[in-house]
Short mmCIF file of C-alpha atoms in Angstrom, two decimals:
data_model
loop_
_atom_site.label_atom_id
_atom_site.label_comp_id
_atom_site.label_asym_id
_atom_site.label_seq_id
_atom_site.Cartn_x
_atom_site.Cartn_y
_atom_site.Cartn_z
CA MET Z 992 42.03 66.92 87.67
CA ALA Z 993 39.72 69.77 88.58
CA GLY Z 994 36.77 69.77 90.89
CA LYS Z 995 34.03 72.15 91.93
CA VAL Z 996 31.01 71.98 94.22
CA GLU Z 997 28.10 74.42 94.02
CA LEU Z 998 25.24 75.38 96.31
CA PRO Z 999 21.41 75.77 96.33
CA PRO Z 1000 19.25 75.46 94.40
CA MET Z 1001 21.81 72.87 93.35
CA SER Z 1002 25.49 72.67 94.17
CA HIS Z 1003 28.25 71.27 92.04
CA CYS Z 1004 31.31 69.22 92.78
CA SER Z 1005 33.15 69.07 89.52
CA HIS Z 1006 36.33 67.23 88.78
CA VAL Z 1007 38.67 67.14 85.81
CA SER Z 1008 41.30 64.41 85.61
CA ARG Z 1009 43.86 62.81 83.37
CA SER Z 1010 45.16 59.27 83.42
CA PRO Z 1011 48.84 59.25 84.46
CA GLU Z 1012 49.57 56.56 81.87
CA LEU Z 1013 48.50 58.71 78.91
CA SER Z 1014 49.86 62.03 77.67
CA ASP Z 1015 48.99 64.29 74.75
CA GLU Z 1016 52.16 63.11 73.02
CA ASP Z 1017 51.11 59.47 73.42
CA LEU Z 1018 47.72 60.17 71.89
CA GLU Z 1019 49.13 62.23 69.03
CA ARG Z 1020 51.22 59.26 67.92
CA TYR Z 1021 48.18 57.16 67.05
CA LEU Z 1022 45.38 59.70 66.50
CA PRO Z 1023 45.49 61.22 62.98
CA GLY Z 1024 43.74 64.54 63.61
CA ARG Z 1025 42.79 67.05 66.26
CA ILE Z 1026 39.06 66.29 66.14
CA GLN Z 1027 39.67 62.57 66.43
CA HIS Z 1028 42.22 63.29 69.14
CA GLN Z 1029 39.59 65.11 71.21
CA THR Z 1030 36.94 62.47 70.57
CA GLU Z 1031 39.18 59.53 71.39
CA PHE Z 1032 40.67 61.24 74.42
CA ALA Z 1033 37.17 61.84 75.78
CA HIS Z 1034 36.43 58.16 75.19
CA VAL Z 1035 39.59 57.11 77.04
CA GLU Z 1036 38.68 59.30 80.00
CA ASN Z 1037 35.14 57.92 80.03
CA VAL Z 1038 36.66 54.46 80.47
CA VAL Z 1039 38.97 55.72 83.23
CA PHE Z 1040 36.07 57.41 85.03
CA ASP Z 1041 33.63 54.51 84.82
CA GLU Z 1042 34.52 53.51 88.38
CA PHE Z 1043 34.12 57.15 89.44
CA ASP Z 1044 30.61 57.25 87.97
CA GLN Z 1045 29.66 54.00 89.69
CA GLU Z 1046 30.94 55.29 93.03
CA LEU Z 1047 28.83 58.44 92.84
CA GLU Z 1048 25.78 56.47 91.76
CA TRP Z 1049 26.28 54.14 94.72
CA ARG Z 1050 26.44 57.18 97.03
CA GLY Z 1051 23.23 58.59 95.56
CA LEU Z 1052 24.87 61.79 94.30
CA ARG Z 1053 23.71 63.68 91.22
CA LEU Z 1054 26.46 63.84 88.62
CA ALA Z 1055 26.89 65.62 85.29
CA ARG Z 1056 30.13 64.70 83.52
CA TYR Z 1057 31.81 65.05 80.12
CA ALA Z 1058 35.20 63.33 79.83
CA ASP Z 1059 37.27 64.70 82.72
CA ASP Z 1060 34.95 67.60 83.64
CA SER Z 1061 32.12 66.85 86.05
CA ASN Z 1062 29.68 68.52 88.44
CA ILE Z 1063 28.13 66.96 91.53
CA ASP Z 1064 24.94 68.61 92.79
CA VAL Z 1065 24.36 68.99 96.53
CA ARG Z 1066 22.09 71.21 98.62
CA SER Z 1067 24.36 73.08 101.03
CA ARG Z 1068 27.88 74.37 101.41
CA ARG Z 1069 28.53 72.04 104.34
CA THR Z 1070 27.47 69.03 102.28
CA GLY Z 1071 29.49 70.31 99.34
CA GLU Z 1072 32.67 70.60 101.39
CA ARG Z 1073 32.18 67.13 102.83
CA VAL Z 1074 31.56 65.64 99.38
CA MET Z 1075 34.54 67.49 97.92
CA GLU Z 1076 36.83 66.08 100.60
CA SER Z 1077 35.60 62.49 100.30
CA ILE Z 1078 35.50 62.46 96.48
CA THR Z 1079 38.98 63.97 96.27
CA ARG Z 1080 40.24 61.26 98.60
CA PHE Z 1081 38.54 58.57 96.48
CA ILE Z 1082 40.05 59.89 93.24
CA THR Z 1083 43.59 60.26 94.59
CA THR Z 1084 43.73 56.99 96.55
CA LYS Z 1085 41.48 54.64 94.57
CA LEU Z 1086 41.83 55.94 91.01
CA LYS Z 1087 45.43 57.10 91.52
CA LEU Z 1088 44.76 60.41 89.76
CA LYS Z 1089 45.92 63.90 90.66
CA VAL Z 1090 43.43 66.60 91.64
CA ASN Z 1091 43.88 70.10 90.19
CA GLN Z 1092 43.01 72.19 93.22
CA GLN Z 1093 42.97 75.42 91.20
CA LYS Z 1094 39.95 74.18 89.25
CA SER Z 1095 38.21 72.67 92.27
CA ALA Z 1096 35.76 74.74 94.27
CA VAL Z 1097 32.67 74.84 96.42
CA ALA Z 1098 30.55 77.63 94.94
CA GLN Z 1099 27.17 78.76 93.72
CA PRO Z 1100 26.15 77.38 90.30
CA TRP Z 1101 26.25 80.86 88.74
CA GLU Z 1102 29.83 81.31 89.91
CA ARG Z 1103 31.02 78.31 87.93
CA LYS Z 1104 30.82 77.14 84.33
CA PHE Z 1105 30.39 73.71 82.79
CA LEU Z 1106 31.10 73.05 79.10
CA GLY Z 1107 30.87 76.78 78.35
CA CYS Z 1108 27.55 77.30 80.16
CA SER Z 1109 26.45 78.66 83.51
CA PHE Z 1110 23.34 80.01 85.25
CA THR Z 1111 21.94 83.40 86.16
CA SER Z 1112 21.77 84.30 89.85
CA ALA Z 1113 18.59 86.43 90.07
CA GLY Z 1114 15.15 84.90 90.46
CA VAL Z 1115 14.57 81.60 88.71
CA PRO Z 1116 17.95 80.31 87.44
CA LYS Z 1117 18.31 80.45 83.65
CA ARG Z 1118 20.91 78.96 81.35
CA ARG Z 1119 23.46 81.50 80.21
CA ILE Z 1120 26.63 81.49 78.15
CA ALA Z 1121 29.75 81.63 80.31
CA PRO Z 1122 31.79 84.84 79.87
CA LYS Z 1123 34.83 82.98 78.56
CA ALA Z 1124 32.69 81.34 75.87
CA VAL Z 1125 31.45 84.80 74.81
CA ASP Z 1126 35.06 86.00 74.66
CA ARG Z 1127 36.01 83.05 72.46
CA LEU Z 1128 33.16 83.83 70.08
CA LYS Z 1129 34.25 87.45 69.77
CA LYS Z 1130 37.84 86.47 69.18
CA ARG Z 1131 36.86 84.09 66.39
CA VAL Z 1132 34.50 86.61 64.77
CA GLN Z 1133 37.29 89.19 64.86
CA GLU Z 1134 39.56 86.73 63.04
CA LEU Z 1135 36.91 86.07 60.39
CA THR Z 1136 36.08 89.75 59.85
CA ARG Z 1137 39.54 91.30 59.83
CA ARG Z 1138 39.38 94.55 57.87
CA THR Z 1139 42.83 93.93 56.40
CA SER Z 1140 42.28 90.30 55.36
CA GLY Z 1141 41.55 91.19 51.74
CA ALA Z 1142 38.70 88.66 51.57
CA SER Z 1143 35.54 89.65 49.75
CA ILE Z 1144 32.43 90.23 51.84
CA GLU Z 1145 30.88 87.13 50.24
CA ARG Z 1146 33.81 84.94 51.33
CA MET Z 1147 33.81 86.54 54.75
CA ALA Z 1148 30.07 85.89 55.10
CA GLU Z 1149 30.48 82.26 54.02
CA GLU Z 1150 33.11 81.50 56.65
CA LEU Z 1151 31.24 83.45 59.33
CA THR Z 1152 28.00 81.63 58.52
CA ARG Z 1153 29.69 78.24 58.86
CA TYR Z 1154 31.10 79.17 62.25
CA LEU Z 1155 27.92 80.79 63.63
CA ARG Z 1156 25.72 77.87 62.67
CA GLY Z 1157 27.93 75.51 64.62
CA TRP Z 1158 28.06 77.92 67.55
CA LEU Z 1159 24.27 78.29 67.56
CA GLY Z 1160 23.86 74.54 67.52
CA TYR Z 1161 25.61 74.48 70.88
CA PHE Z 1162 24.70 77.79 72.57
CA GLY Z 1163 21.48 78.73 70.77
CA LYS Z 1164 19.28 77.37 73.57
CA CYS Z 1165 20.59 79.76 76.21
CA GLU Z 1166 17.87 81.62 78.14
CA THR Z 1167 19.47 85.07 78.09
CA PRO Z 1168 18.37 86.58 74.74
CA SER Z 1169 19.87 89.96 75.60
CA VAL Z 1170 23.35 88.40 75.37
CA LEU Z 1171 22.58 86.94 71.94
CA ARG Z 1172 21.09 90.24 70.78
CA SER Z 1173 24.20 92.12 71.88
CA LEU Z 1174 26.47 89.64 70.10
CA GLU Z 1175 24.36 89.85 66.95
CA GLU Z 1176 24.55 93.65 66.90
CA TRP Z 1177 28.29 93.56 67.55
CA THR Z 1178 28.84 91.05 64.73
CA ARG Z 1179 26.93 93.20 62.23
CA ARG Z 1180 28.97 96.19 63.30
CA ARG Z 1181 32.17 94.22 62.66
CA LEU Z 1182 30.93 93.47 59.14
CA ARG Z 1183 29.96 97.09 58.43
CA SER Z 1184 33.39 98.16 59.60
CA ALA Z 1185 35.10 95.65 57.28
CA ILE Z 1186 33.01 96.71 54.27
CA TRP Z 1187 33.71 100.38 54.94
CA LYS Z 1188 37.43 99.68 55.17
CA GLN Z 1189 37.37 97.94 51.77
CA CYS Z 1190 36.06 101.16 50.17
CA LYS Z 1191 39.37 102.93 50.62
CA ARG Z 1192 38.73 106.31 48.99
CA GLY Z 1193 36.20 108.91 50.03
CA SER Z 1194 34.85 109.21 46.48
CA VAL Z 1195 34.19 105.45 46.33
CA ARG Z 1196 32.50 105.53 49.72
CA PHE Z 1197 30.28 108.41 48.64
CA VAL Z 1198 29.20 106.58 45.47
CA GLU Z 1199 28.45 103.37 47.37
CA LEU Z 1200 26.40 105.19 49.99
CA ARG Z 1201 24.37 106.96 47.31
CA LYS Z 1202 23.80 103.67 45.48
CA ARG Z 1203 22.44 102.19 48.69
CA GLY Z 1204 19.89 104.94 49.26
CA VAL Z 1205 21.72 107.34 51.57
CA GLY Z 1206 20.89 111.02 51.03
CA HIS Z 1207 23.43 113.30 49.34
CA ASP Z 1208 24.32 115.40 52.38
CA LEU Z 1209 24.60 112.46 54.81
CA ALA Z 1210 26.61 110.45 52.28
CA SER Z 1211 28.98 113.36 51.70
CA LYS Z 1212 29.44 113.99 55.41
CA THR Z 1213 30.06 110.31 56.20
CA ALA Z 1214 32.40 109.68 53.24
CA GLY Z 1215 34.54 112.66 54.25
CA SER Z 1216 34.52 111.89 57.98
CA PRO Z 1217 37.92 111.69 59.70
CA HIS Z 1218 36.65 108.95 62.02
CA GLY Z 1219 37.80 105.37 61.59
CA PRO Z 1220 35.81 102.37 60.28
CA TRP Z 1221 34.77 101.11 63.71
CA ARG Z 1222 33.36 104.46 64.79
CA LEU Z 1223 31.50 104.93 61.51
CA SER Z 1224 30.17 101.37 61.54
CA ASN Z 1225 27.65 102.61 64.09
CA SER Z 1226 26.65 105.69 62.07
CA PRO Z 1227 23.16 106.34 60.60
CA ALA Z 1228 24.57 106.27 57.06
CA LEU Z 1229 26.02 102.77 57.32
CA ALA Z 1230 22.96 101.50 59.19
CA ARG Z 1231 20.85 102.66 56.24
CA ALA Z 1232 23.25 101.48 53.55
CA LEU Z 1233 23.89 98.10 55.18
CA PRO Z 1234 20.67 97.19 57.03
CA ASN Z 1235 20.02 93.87 58.73
CA ALA Z 1236 18.23 92.70 55.60
CA TYR Z 1237 21.51 92.98 53.68
CA PHE Z 1238 23.22 90.53 56.01
CA ASP Z 1239 20.17 88.27 55.80
CA SER Z 1240 20.68 88.22 52.02
CA LEU Z 1241 24.22 86.93 52.65
CA ARG Z 1242 22.62 84.10 54.69
CA ILE Z 1243 24.43 85.07 57.86
CA PRO Z 1244 22.31 83.50 60.62
CA ARG Z 1245 20.71 85.71 63.22
CA LEU Z 1246 21.49 84.80 66.79
CA THR Z 1247 18.15 85.93 68.21
CA VAL Z 1248 15.70 84.07 65.98
CA SER Z 1249 13.60 81.77 68.16
CA ARG Z 1250 14.30 78.10 67.59
#
């Protein structure tokens, strides 16, 4: 179980717990797939935590919970520490569950994350994507755009599009557009790098650049450059040869389009 409590404007006490009677191995025996495993396990934990929800409602505390991950909002550190102590005691003695102290904390909302999201700390709090969620996106995009995968750009774009649409469905409503803009630019650069790598010889690169409207001198200089694909993916020649409109034509969703 993990818990955390956060401070003004709202504080969180969040807890993550697992029933001692159920293990991953137990669930795997009767759940046919990973997605169903996750869905059913969340359902099981919702049943286990029904008494927990009722207790917090009875105490008049504000709770946000998904499966075994929950936040309790309070207005001060002192209140947060008191709530953390009493709720931990309730969970360990009444529910007979173990608290994961490493994931329990009293902290500001922007110092914690919940389901991949957090808040900004300056001015009016805004929803932001938690750093670890950004790292996971980058890792997955790197896997889908490996320069040595041998996949065609069309296949690469198809798989990337499928992933980004799902990701946007979850994180697209964040209120920090600069983060989305940075990720969008980084993703396009990954694609330019992969395409450049696929054109292995300098003569092929020169021809492709000329076909895409790059001037003779710039195409010659870029095609003969000793720099690697990642460095050249940010060059004027590739920006002109592979503009944003090209990736739009592949139906790769933009991350910064207002929804």
